[in-house]
Amino acid sequence: MRRGMVQESETYLLKEIFNRERLSHIATETAAVSPGFDTKRFMKLATRDLDGLSIMQRMRQVATSLHETLPGGFKKNADILSALAPRVNHSFAAISLSEYIALYGESDFDRSMDALKHLTRFGSSEFAIRHFLVRDLEKALAVMRRWAEDENEHVRRLASEGCRPRLPWSFQIKELLGNPEPAAPILDALKADPAIYVRKSVANHLNDITKDRPDWVLDRLSYWPRDNVHTAWIMKQALRTLIKKGNAGALALVGASGKAEVRVDLFAVTPKKITLGDRIRIDAKITSTSDGPQRLVIDYAVHYVKKKSDAGRKVFKLKEIDLAAGATIDLSISQTVKDFTTRKHAAGDHKIELMINGVVLATSGFDLKI
């Protein structure tokens, strides 16, 4: 999804991006580019059972409501949506226009591709393009390969993001789960892209692949030039899941190969007893025992107690550093222990591990009272 497109808070429901006020805005702006547009009927259709719909269901309902109320066939309506896109006042809301293309443009591939390329500048076409990938992977990827060379960063980003095997909030591209090779030319073309927006997508795409074909990613990246700062950044982010697992090949690619030659002088979690909402502090003191400099990837893993299962382990980044021979580094980090929509805490002893180059070298923890 587009940078800054969705920012979740404790009080704001994402589906409210498509609230009645925004639907009214879309209706008004559509009428501005398509005189005679039936705004009243659109609102009736777009707000149907609105309170019970999720954000993605609301997005699709906007697309189907536009289909029911726009005046022409696909060609004319695609032109109307292209004119409408820059007038929509929220980039995620504009995704509904690309959804229209996915739903009704199957029989006009070339016009659909042109429309998605244009619309992605205003609201990413990453979800819509996947429908065309499923229908004809080779044909759609051929177009996306050209997009990877486009001067617009939103179009280049779509080339990578749209064919991610495991794109969040969308269906998987099964063919690419088992064989990432067809999309490889896109990733290669973008491996040193100047836009961070694009580089994040490439890194996330590769990280997706590591969950099914880690060896493929490690082999591919071994040929990428690590002296380019943009490429090196992508590689490190792409390998984050494997690095957290202590994968030797991934650690080697970021220069942290081999067992760390260090002494852990301190690893402590304070306070030892907390209640939900309290902050914990993690302190570590690490001294090199090596005769030369060494690159260290330092993480910590929290074993969260769960109500109905064993503890769930989550790894967090702490520090990546080049430590000189005999040098000492002091590290400290704090975090609030609170419930999220994605993680609910349970009472009990929570173990925390200090990991250096993928190896657990020290443990501590805290006792949570609910």
CSV table of N, CA, C and O in Angstrom, one decimal, residues 40-100:
chain,number,residue,atom,x,y,z
A,40,LYS,N,-27.6,10.3,-6.3
A,40,LYS,CA,-28.5,9.8,-5.3
A,40,LYS,C,-28.5,8.3,-5.3
A,40,LYS,O,-28.4,7.6,-4.3
A,41,ARG,N,-28.5,7.7,-6.5
A,41,ARG,CA,-28.5,6.2,-6.6
A,41,ARG,C,-27.2,5.6,-6.2
A,41,ARG,O,-27.1,4.6,-5.5
A,42,PHE,N,-26.1,6.3,-6.6
A,42,PHE,CA,-24.8,5.9,-6.1
A,42,PHE,C,-24.7,5.8,-4.6
A,42,PHE,O,-24.3,4.8,-4.0
A,43,MET,N,-25.2,6.8,-3.9
A,43,MET,CA,-25.1,6.8,-2.4
A,43,MET,C,-26.0,5.7,-1.9
A,43,MET,O,-25.6,5.1,-0.9
A,44,LYS,N,-27.1,5.5,-2.5
A,44,LYS,CA,-28.0,4.4,-2.0
A,44,LYS,C,-27.3,3.0,-2.1
A,44,LYS,O,-27.3,2.2,-1.1
A,45,LEU,N,-26.6,2.8,-3.2
A,45,LEU,CA,-25.9,1.5,-3.4
A,45,LEU,C,-24.6,1.5,-2.6
A,45,LEU,O,-24.3,0.4,-2.0
A,46,ALA,N,-23.9,2.5,-2.5
A,46,ALA,CA,-22.6,2.5,-1.8
A,46,ALA,C,-22.7,2.5,-0.3
A,46,ALA,O,-21.8,2.0,0.3
A,47,THR,N,-23.8,2.9,0.2
A,47,THR,CA,-24.0,2.9,1.7
A,47,THR,C,-24.8,1.7,2.2
A,47,THR,O,-25.1,1.6,3.3
A,48,ARG,N,-25.1,0.8,1.3
A,48,ARG,CA,-26.0,-0.4,1.6
A,48,ARG,C,-25.2,-1.3,2.6
A,48,ARG,O,-24.1,-1.7,2.4
A,49,ASP,N,-25.8,-1.5,3.8
A,49,ASP,CA,-25.3,-2.3,4.9
A,49,ASP,C,-23.9,-1.8,5.2
A,49,ASP,O,-23.0,-2.7,5.6
A,50,LEU,N,-23.6,-0.5,5.2
A,50,LEU,CA,-22.3,0.0,5.3
A,50,LEU,C,-21.6,-0.4,6.7
A,50,LEU,O,-20.5,-0.7,6.7
A,51,ASP,N,-22.4,-0.2,7.7
A,51,ASP,CA,-21.8,-0.4,9.1
A,51,ASP,C,-21.3,-1.9,9.3
A,51,ASP,O,-20.4,-2.1,10.0
A,52,GLY,N,-21.9,-2.8,8.6
A,52,GLY,CA,-21.4,-4.2,8.7
A,52,GLY,C,-20.3,-4.6,7.8
A,52,GLY,O,-19.8,-5.8,7.9
A,53,LEU,N,-19.8,-3.7,7.0
A,53,LEU,CA,-18.8,-4.1,6.0
A,53,LEU,C,-17.4,-3.8,6.5
A,53,LEU,O,-17.2,-2.7,7.1
A,54,SER,N,-16.4,-4.6,6.1
A,54,SER,CA,-15.0,-4.3,6.4
A,54,SER,C,-14.5,-3.3,5.4
A,54,SER,O,-15.2,-2.9,4.4
A,55,ILE,N,-13.3,-2.8,5.6
A,55,ILE,CA,-12.7,-1.8,4.7
A,55,ILE,C,-12.6,-2.3,3.3
A,55,ILE,O,-12.9,-1.6,2.3
A,56,MET,N,-12.2,-3.5,3.1
A,56,MET,CA,-12.0,-4.0,1.7
A,56,MET,C,-13.4,-4.3,1.1
A,56,MET,O,-13.6,-4.1,-0.1
A,57,GLN,N,-14.4,-4.7,1.9
A,57,GLN,CA,-15.7,-4.9,1.4
A,57,GLN,C,-16.3,-3.5,1.0
A,57,GLN,O,-17.0,-3.4,0.0
A,58,ARG,N,-16.1,-2.5,1.8
A,58,ARG,CA,-16.5,-1.2,1.4
A,58,ARG,C,-15.9,-0.7,0.1
A,58,ARG,O,-16.5,-0.1,-0.7
A,59,MET,N,-14.6,-0.9,0.0
A,59,MET,CA,-13.9,-0.5,-1.2
A,59,MET,C,-14.5,-1.2,-2.4
A,59,MET,O,-14.7,-0.5,-3.4
A,60,ARG,N,-14.8,-2.5,-2.4
A,60,ARG,CA,-15.4,-3.2,-3.5
A,60,ARG,C,-16.8,-2.7,-3.8
A,60,ARG,O,-17.2,-2.5,-4.9
A,61,GLN,N,-17.5,-2.4,-2.7
A,61,GLN,CA,-18.9,-1.9,-2.9
A,61,GLN,C,-18.9,-0.5,-3.7
A,61,GLN,O,-19.8,-0.3,-4.4
A,62,VAL,N,-17.9,0.3,-3.4
A,62,VAL,CA,-17.8,1.6,-4.2
A,62,VAL,C,-17.6,1.2,-5.6
A,62,VAL,O,-18.2,1.8,-6.5
A,63,ALA,N,-16.7,0.3,-5.9
A,63,ALA,CA,-16.5,-0.1,-7.3
A,63,ALA,C,-17.7,-0.6,-8.0
A,63,ALA,O,-18.1,-0.2,-9.1
A,64,THR,N,-18.4,-1.5,-7.3
A,64,THR,CA,-19.7,-2.1,-8.0
A,64,THR,C,-20.8,-1.0,-8.1
A,64,THR,O,-21.5,-1.0,-9.0
A,65,SER,N,-20.8,-0.1,-7.1
A,65,SER,CA,-21.8,1.0,-7.2
A,65,SER,C,-21.5,1.9,-8.4
A,65,SER,O,-22.4,2.4,-9.0
A,66,LEU,N,-20.2,2.2,-8.6
A,66,LEU,CA,-19.8,3.0,-9.8
A,66,LEU,C,-20.3,2.3,-11.1
A,66,LEU,O,-20.7,2.9,-12.0
A,67,HIS,N,-20.1,1.0,-11.1
A,67,HIS,CA,-20.5,0.2,-12.3
A,67,HIS,C,-21.9,0.4,-12.6
A,67,HIS,O,-22.4,0.5,-13.7
A,68,GLU,N,-22.7,0.4,-11.5
A,68,GLU,CA,-24.2,0.4,-11.6
A,68,GLU,C,-24.7,1.8,-12.1
A,68,GLU,O,-25.8,2.0,-12.6
A,69,THR,N,-23.8,2.8,-11.8
A,69,THR,CA,-24.3,4.2,-12.0
A,69,THR,C,-23.6,5.0,-13.1
A,69,THR,O,-24.0,6.1,-13.5
A,70,LEU,N,-22.4,4.6,-13.5
A,70,LEU,CA,-21.7,5.3,-14.6
A,70,LEU,C,-22.4,5.1,-15.9
A,70,LEU,O,-23.1,4.0,-16.1
A,71,PRO,N,-22.3,6.0,-16.8
A,71,PRO,CA,-23.2,6.0,-18.0
A,71,PRO,C,-22.8,5.2,-19.1
A,71,PRO,O,-23.7,4.9,-20.0
A,72,GLY,N,-21.6,4.7,-19.3
A,72,GLY,CA,-21.2,4.1,-20.5
A,72,GLY,C,-20.7,2.7,-20.3
A,72,GLY,O,-20.8,2.1,-19.3
A,73,GLY,N,-20.0,2.2,-21.4
A,73,GLY,CA,-19.4,0.9,-21.3
A,73,GLY,C,-18.0,1.1,-20.7
A,73,GLY,O,-17.6,2.1,-20.2
A,74,PHE,N,-17.2,0.0,-20.7
A,74,PHE,CA,-16.0,0.0,-20.0
A,74,PHE,C,-15.0,1.1,-20.5
A,74,PHE,O,-14.4,1.8,-19.7
A,75,LYS,N,-14.9,1.2,-21.8
A,75,LYS,CA,-13.9,2.2,-22.3
A,75,LYS,C,-14.3,3.6,-21.8
A,75,LYS,O,-13.4,4.3,-21.3
A,76,LYS,N,-15.5,4.0,-22.0
A,76,LYS,CA,-15.9,5.4,-21.5
A,76,LYS,C,-15.8,5.5,-20.0
A,76,LYS,O,-15.3,6.5,-19.5
A,77,ASN,N,-16.2,4.5,-19.3
A,77,ASN,CA,-16.1,4.6,-17.8
A,77,ASN,C,-14.6,4.6,-17.3
A,77,ASN,O,-14.3,5.3,-16.3
A,78,ALA,N,-13.8,3.9,-18.0
A,78,ALA,CA,-12.3,3.9,-17.6
A,78,ALA,C,-11.8,5.3,-17.8
A,78,ALA,O,-11.0,5.8,-17.0
A,79,ASP,N,-12.2,6.0,-18.8
A,79,ASP,CA,-11.8,7.4,-19.0
A,79,ASP,C,-12.3,8.3,-17.9
A,79,ASP,O,-11.6,9.2,-17.4
A,80,ILE,N,-13.6,8.1,-17.5
A,80,ILE,CA,-14.1,8.9,-16.4
A,80,ILE,C,-13.4,8.7,-15.1
A,80,ILE,O,-13.1,9.6,-14.4
A,81,LEU,N,-13.0,7.4,-14.9
A,81,LEU,CA,-12.3,7.1,-13.6
A,81,LEU,C,-10.9,7.7,-13.6
A,81,LEU,O,-10.4,8.2,-12.6
A,82,SER,N,-10.3,7.8,-14.8
A,82,SER,CA,-9.0,8.4,-14.9
A,82,SER,C,-9.0,9.9,-14.6
A,82,SER,O,-8.1,10.4,-14.0
A,83,ALA,N,-10.1,10.5,-15.0
A,83,ALA,CA,-10.3,11.9,-14.7
A,83,ALA,C,-10.7,12.1,-13.3
A,83,ALA,O,-10.4,13.2,-12.7
A,84,LEU,N,-11.4,11.2,-12.7
A,84,LEU,CA,-11.8,11.2,-11.3
A,84,LEU,C,-10.7,11.1,-10.3
A,84,LEU,O,-10.7,11.7,-9.3
A,85,ALA,N,-9.7,10.2,-10.6
A,85,ALA,CA,-8.7,9.8,-9.7
A,85,ALA,C,-8.0,10.9,-9.0
A,85,ALA,O,-7.9,10.9,-7.7
A,86,PRO,N,-7.5,12.0,-9.7
A,86,PRO,CA,-6.8,13.0,-8.9
A,86,PRO,C,-7.7,13.9,-8.1
A,86,PRO,O,-7.2,14.7,-7.3
A,87,ARG,N,-9.0,13.7,-8.2
A,87,ARG,CA,-10.0,14.5,-7.4
A,87,ARG,C,-10.4,13.9,-6.1
A,87,ARG,O,-11.0,14.5,-5.2
A,88,VAL,N,-10.1,12.5,-6.0
A,88,VAL,CA,-10.5,11.8,-4.8
A,88,VAL,C,-9.5,12.2,-3.7
A,88,VAL,O,-8.3,12.2,-3.8
A,89,ASN,N,-10.1,12.5,-2.5
A,89,ASN,CA,-9.3,13.2,-1.4
A,89,ASN,C,-8.6,12.2,-0.5
A,89,ASN,O,-8.2,12.6,0.6
A,90,HIS,N,-8.5,11.0,-0.8
A,90,HIS,CA,-7.8,10.0,0.1
A,90,HIS,C,-7.3,8.9,-0.8
A,90,HIS,O,-8.0,8.3,-1.6
A,91,SER,N,-6.0,8.6,-0.7
A,91,SER,CA,-5.3,7.7,-1.7
A,91,SER,C,-5.8,6.3,-1.5
A,91,SER,O,-5.9,5.5,-2.5
A,92,PHE,N,-6.2,5.9,-0.3
A,92,PHE,CA,-6.8,4.5,-0.2
A,92,PHE,C,-8.2,4.5,-0.8
A,92,PHE,O,-8.6,3.5,-1.4
A,93,ALA,N,-9.0,5.5,-0.6
A,93,ALA,CA,-10.3,5.5,-1.2
A,93,ALA,C,-10.2,5.4,-2.7
A,93,ALA,O,-11.0,4.8,-3.4
A,94,ALA,N,-9.1,6.0,-3.3
A,94,ALA,CA,-8.9,6.0,-4.8
A,94,ALA,C,-8.6,4.5,-5.3
A,94,ALA,O,-8.8,4.3,-6.5
A,95,ILE,N,-8.3,3.6,-4.4
A,95,ILE,CA,-8.1,2.2,-4.8
A,95,ILE,C,-9.3,1.6,-5.3
A,95,ILE,O,-9.3,0.7,-6.2
A,96,SER,N,-10.5,2.1,-4.9
A,96,SER,CA,-11.8,1.6,-5.4
A,96,SER,C,-11.9,1.8,-6.9
A,96,SER,O,-12.6,1.0,-7.6
A,97,LEU,N,-11.2,2.8,-7.5
A,97,LEU,CA,-11.2,3.0,-8.9
A,97,LEU,C,-10.5,1.9,-9.7
A,97,LEU,O,-10.9,1.4,-10.7
A,98,SER,N,-9.3,1.5,-9.1
A,98,SER,CA,-8.6,0.4,-9.7
A,98,SER,C,-9.3,-0.9,-9.5
A,98,SER,O,-9.3,-1.8,-10.4
A,99,GLU,N,-10.1,-1.1,-8.4
A,99,GLU,CA,-10.9,-2.3,-8.2
A,99,GLU,C,-11.9,-2.4,-9.3
A,99,GLU,O,-12.3,-3.5,-9.8
A,100,TYR,N,-12.5,-1.3,-9.8
A,100,TYR,CA,-13.4,-1.3,-10.9
A,100,TYR,C,-12.8,-1.9,-12.1
A,100,TYR,O,-13.4,-2.7,-12.8
